[in-house]
Amino acid sequence: SDYDATEISVSEFYLSATQTTTSQYAVFAASLDLDTDALTQLVTLPASGAALTSLLDPSTGVAVGTRMNFTAANADAPLFKEAGNAGFGLQKKGNDFIYYVGYSNNAMANVTWYGGLAYSVWIGGTLPTEGQWELAARSNATETYMYAGGDNLSLVGWSSGSGRVQDVAGKQANGLGFYDMTGNVWEWCADIINSTTEQPNASARYPLASEYAGATASDPIYIGTGSNRVYRGGGWTDADGILALAFRNNNTPTRVNNSIGFRAVLVP
């Protein structure tokens, strides 16, 4: 159902119960005419591919590029980097990028913001806004758990003791049935980071707030000045405060890291 709170309003949406997996992303990668020589380079959308700006954001009917504040010049932005070690993304096999055997259900990592967005649009969705992500992670407007689903980190999230990316849904789900919204891999959000707002205290236990959007709004998304995109939730290399739901992080949309991934959102 729709979500209403004093600070912001978030309309009904559907979010993937898990982070996108390597096997799911491999199907997407196979659908693209990727550069067969890109062994260790960032892989880009093919020149013949449709610009993301020509695709509509299902939540608004507005072109994805317009909605998220980037232009056709970014249509060939890098999607992901070949994983150097098993289970940290896709590997190159012949002319194809595939998942490592035995790691098909691992969360996809080493993927850029553009790579997360491109996959999400490909399946008919987009990346979640911070408002959507935080509502899903907290389960409701008043939940004050430190992590997504509880206060016991070991029960709900893969953290710095994990040693590597893990299969999705290996820990307890939160109250809405979402897995791994704490830990495993960071999750890209649609928003540009609002550098004019204060970074919340990582140990804060408050409900969904409007600070990240910069204003009270309906279905807020911040696409103002700046270029860095937000990611939330923490990863397998992090612990304690950084994994707290209140913590926010951001980086350039071309950033790749073996602890950064995403999940897609669909809007009815």
Coordinates of C-alpha atoms in Angstrom, one line a residue:
S1 CA 0.0 0.0 0.0
D2 CA 1.0 3.6 -0.3
Y3 CA 3.2 5.0 2.4
D4 CA 2.5 8.3 4.1
A5 CA 4.6 10.0 6.8
T6 CA 4.9 13.4 8.2
E7 CA 8.1 14.1 6.3
I8 CA 7.7 12.4 2.9
S9 CA 5.2 10.4 0.9
V10 CA 6.3 7.3 -1.1
S11 CA 3.8 5.8 -3.5
E12 CA 3.3 2.1 -3.9
F13 CA 6.1 0.2 -5.5
Y14 CA 7.6 -3.3 -5.9
L15 CA 11.2 -4.0 -5.0
S16 CA 13.2 -7.1 -5.7
A17 CA 13.3 -9.3 -2.5
T18 CA 17.0 -9.9 -3.1
Q19 CA 20.0 -8.1 -4.5
T20 CA 20.6 -8.9 -8.2
T21 CA 22.6 -12.1 -8.6
T22 CA 25.5 -12.9 -10.9
S23 CA 23.4 -15.4 -12.9
Q24 CA 20.6 -12.8 -13.4
Y25 CA 23.2 -10.2 -14.6
A26 CA 24.9 -12.7 -16.9
V27 CA 21.6 -13.1 -18.8
F28 CA 21.5 -9.3 -19.3
A29 CA 25.2 -9.2 -20.3
A30 CA 24.6 -11.9 -22.9
S31 CA 21.9 -9.8 -24.5
L32 CA 24.4 -7.1 -25.3
D33 CA 26.9 -7.0 -28.1
L34 CA 29.8 -6.4 -25.7
D35 CA 33.4 -5.6 -26.7
T36 CA 35.1 -9.0 -26.9
D37 CA 38.5 -7.4 -26.2
A38 CA 37.4 -5.9 -22.9
L39 CA 39.2 -8.4 -20.8
T40 CA 40.0 -6.2 -17.8
Q41 CA 38.4 -2.9 -18.9
L42 CA 35.0 -1.5 -18.0
V43 CA 32.4 -2.8 -20.4
T44 CA 30.2 -0.2 -22.1
L45 CA 26.9 -0.3 -23.8
P46 CA 27.3 -1.0 -27.5
A47 CA 27.3 2.0 -29.8
S48 CA 24.3 0.5 -31.6
G49 CA 22.3 0.2 -28.4
A50 CA 19.5 2.5 -27.5
A51 CA 20.4 5.4 -25.3
L52 CA 19.0 5.1 -21.8
T53 CA 17.4 8.5 -22.3
S54 CA 15.0 7.0 -24.8
L55 CA 13.6 4.6 -22.2
L56 CA 10.9 5.7 -19.8
D57 CA 11.0 5.5 -16.0
P58 CA 7.9 3.5 -15.1
S59 CA 7.4 5.5 -11.9
T60 CA 6.8 8.7 -13.8
G61 CA 6.6 8.1 -17.5
V62 CA 9.5 10.5 -17.9
A63 CA 12.7 9.5 -19.8
V64 CA 15.1 7.8 -17.5
G65 CA 17.9 10.3 -18.3
T66 CA 15.7 13.2 -17.5
R67 CA 14.3 11.7 -14.3
M68 CA 17.8 10.9 -13.0
N69 CA 19.7 13.9 -14.4
F70 CA 22.0 12.5 -17.0
T71 CA 22.1 12.9 -20.8
A72 CA 22.5 10.8 -23.9
A73 CA 26.2 11.5 -23.6
N74 CA 26.2 8.9 -20.8
A75 CA 24.5 6.3 -22.9
D76 CA 27.7 4.4 -23.4
A77 CA 28.8 4.6 -19.8
P78 CA 30.6 1.6 -18.3
L79 CA 28.4 -1.1 -16.9
F80 CA 30.7 -3.4 -14.9
K81 CA 34.2 -4.7 -14.6
E82 CA 35.3 -8.3 -15.0
A83 CA 35.8 -10.0 -11.7
G84 CA 39.3 -11.0 -10.9
N85 CA 38.2 -13.6 -8.4
A86 CA 35.4 -16.2 -8.4
G87 CA 32.2 -14.9 -7.1
F88 CA 32.8 -11.2 -7.2
G89 CA 30.9 -10.6 -10.5
L90 CA 31.2 -12.0 -14.0
Q91 CA 34.2 -13.6 -15.7
K92 CA 35.2 -13.5 -19.4
K93 CA 34.8 -16.9 -21.1
G94 CA 35.6 -16.8 -24.8
N95 CA 33.5 -14.0 -26.1
D96 CA 31.0 -14.0 -23.3
F97 CA 30.7 -12.7 -19.8
I98 CA 29.3 -15.4 -17.5
Y99 CA 29.0 -16.1 -13.8
Y100 CA 31.5 -18.3 -12.1
V101 CA 30.5 -21.9 -11.6
G102 CA 29.3 -22.4 -8.0
Y103 CA 28.6 -18.7 -7.5
S104 CA 25.4 -18.2 -9.5
N105 CA 23.4 -17.0 -6.6
N106 CA 26.0 -14.6 -5.3
A107 CA 25.0 -10.9 -5.2
M108 CA 26.4 -9.2 -8.4
A109 CA 29.3 -6.9 -7.6
N110 CA 31.8 -4.7 -9.5
V111 CA 28.9 -3.0 -11.2
T112 CA 28.6 0.7 -11.8
W113 CA 25.5 2.9 -11.2
Y114 CA 25.0 2.9 -14.9
G115 CA 25.3 -0.9 -15.0
G116 CA 22.7 -1.2 -12.2
L117 CA 20.3 1.2 -14.0
A118 CA 20.8 -0.5 -17.4
Y119 CA 19.8 -3.9 -16.0
S120 CA 16.9 -2.5 -14.1
V121 CA 15.5 -0.7 -17.2
W122 CA 16.1 -3.9 -19.2
I123 CA 13.7 -5.9 -16.9
G124 CA 11.2 -3.1 -17.0
G125 CA 12.1 -1.2 -13.8
T126 CA 14.6 1.3 -12.5
L127 CA 16.9 1.9 -9.5
P128 CA 15.1 2.7 -6.2
T129 CA 15.1 6.2 -4.9
E130 CA 16.5 6.7 -1.4
G131 CA 13.0 7.1 -0.1
Q132 CA 11.9 3.7 -1.6
W133 CA 15.1 2.0 -0.4
E134 CA 14.8 3.2 3.2
L135 CA 11.1 2.5 3.5
A136 CA 11.8 -1.1 2.3
A137 CA 14.8 -1.5 4.6
R138 CA 13.0 -0.2 7.7
S139 CA 9.7 -2.1 7.0
N140 CA 7.5 0.8 8.2
A141 CA 7.6 4.4 9.3
T142 CA 8.3 3.8 13.0
E143 CA 10.7 0.9 13.0
T144 CA 13.8 1.8 15.0
Y145 CA 16.0 -1.3 14.5
M146 CA 19.6 -0.5 14.0
Y147 CA 19.8 -2.9 10.9
A148 CA 17.3 -4.1 8.4
G149 CA 15.2 -6.6 10.3
G150 CA 16.7 -6.3 13.8
D151 CA 19.4 -5.2 16.1
N152 CA 21.5 -8.4 15.9
L153 CA 23.8 -7.9 12.9
S154 CA 24.8 -11.5 12.7
L155 CA 21.2 -12.6 12.0
V156 CA 20.3 -10.1 9.3
G157 CA 23.5 -9.1 7.4
W158 CA 26.8 -10.3 5.9
S159 CA 29.4 -8.0 7.4
S160 CA 33.2 -7.7 7.7
G161 CA 33.4 -11.2 9.3
S162 CA 32.0 -12.7 6.1
G163 CA 35.2 -12.6 4.1
R164 CA 33.6 -12.3 0.7
V165 CA 30.3 -11.7 -1.2
Q166 CA 27.7 -14.2 -0.3
D167 CA 24.6 -15.9 -1.8
V168 CA 21.6 -13.7 -1.5
A169 CA 18.9 -14.6 1.1
G170 CA 21.4 -16.3 3.3
K171 CA 20.3 -14.3 6.4
Q172 CA 16.9 -13.5 7.9
A173 CA 14.6 -11.2 5.9
N174 CA 13.3 -8.0 7.4
G175 CA 9.6 -7.5 8.3
L176 CA 8.6 -7.0 4.7
G177 CA 10.5 -10.0 3.3
F178 CA 13.5 -8.2 1.9
Y179 CA 16.9 -9.9 2.3
D180 CA 20.4 -8.4 2.6
M181 CA 19.3 -4.8 2.9
T182 CA 22.1 -4.7 5.6
G183 CA 25.4 -5.9 4.3
N184 CA 26.6 -8.3 1.6
V185 CA 26.8 -5.6 -1.1
W186 CA 26.1 -1.9 -1.1
E187 CA 23.0 -1.0 -3.2
W188 CA 23.0 1.9 -5.8
C189 CA 20.1 4.3 -5.5
A190 CA 18.7 6.6 -8.2
D191 CA 19.6 9.9 -6.3
I192 CA 22.5 12.2 -6.6
I193 CA 23.9 12.8 -3.1
N194 CA 22.6 16.0 -1.6
S195 CA 25.8 17.5 -0.2
T196 CA 24.0 20.3 1.4
T197 CA 22.3 18.1 4.0
E198 CA 24.0 16.7 7.1
Q199 CA 25.2 13.1 7.2
P200 CA 23.0 11.4 9.8
N201 CA 24.7 9.9 12.8
A202 CA 25.4 6.3 11.8
S203 CA 24.0 5.1 15.2
A204 CA 20.7 7.0 14.9
R205 CA 17.6 4.9 15.1
Y206 CA 15.0 7.2 13.5
P207 CA 12.4 6.4 10.9
L208 CA 12.3 7.5 7.2
A209 CA 13.4 11.2 7.0
S210 CA 13.5 13.8 4.4
E211 CA 17.0 15.0 4.9
Y212 CA 18.4 13.1 2.0
A213 CA 15.9 14.6 -0.5
G214 CA 16.5 18.1 0.9
A215 CA 12.8 18.9 1.1
T216 CA 9.4 17.5 2.1
A217 CA 8.1 15.9 -1.0
S218 CA 6.0 13.2 -2.6
D219 CA 8.2 10.5 -4.1
P220 CA 11.3 12.5 -3.6
I221 CA 14.4 12.1 -5.7
Y222 CA 17.4 14.4 -5.4
I223 CA 19.0 15.3 -8.8
G224 CA 20.4 18.7 -7.9
T225 CA 24.0 19.9 -8.1
G226 CA 26.8 17.3 -8.0
S227 CA 27.3 14.0 -9.8
N228 CA 28.0 11.3 -7.1
R229 CA 25.2 8.8 -6.7
V230 CA 24.0 7.4 -3.5
Y231 CA 24.4 3.8 -2.3
R232 CA 23.0 2.3 0.9
G233 CA 23.1 -0.6 3.2
G234 CA 26.7 -1.4 3.6
G235 CA 28.7 -4.4 2.3
W236 CA 30.6 -7.5 3.4
T237 CA 33.7 -5.4 4.1
D238 CA 31.9 -3.2 6.7
A239 CA 30.9 -3.5 10.3
D240 CA 28.8 -1.9 13.0
G241 CA 28.0 1.8 12.4
I242 CA 28.6 1.8 8.7
L243 CA 26.0 -1.0 8.4
A244 CA 23.4 1.0 10.4
L245 CA 20.3 1.9 8.4
A246 CA 20.9 5.6 9.0
F247 CA 24.3 5.6 7.3
R248 CA 24.5 7.0 3.7
N249 CA 27.4 6.7 1.3
N250 CA 28.1 7.9 -2.3
N251 CA 30.5 7.7 -5.1
T252 CA 31.0 8.5 -8.8
P253 CA 28.5 6.6 -10.9
T254 CA 31.4 4.9 -12.7
R255 CA 32.7 3.5 -9.5
V256 CA 33.2 -0.3 -9.3
N257 CA 34.0 -2.3 -6.2
N258 CA 33.7 -5.9 -5.1
S259 CA 31.2 -4.8 -2.4
I260 CA 28.9 -2.6 -4.5
G261 CA 25.8 -4.0 -6.2
F262 CA 22.1 -3.2 -6.5
R263 CA 18.5 -4.3 -6.6
A264 CA 15.8 -3.1 -9.0
V265 CA 12.5 -1.5 -8.3
L266 CA 9.2 -1.8 -10.3
V267 CA 6.3 0.6 -10.0
P268 CA 2.8 -0.6 -10.8

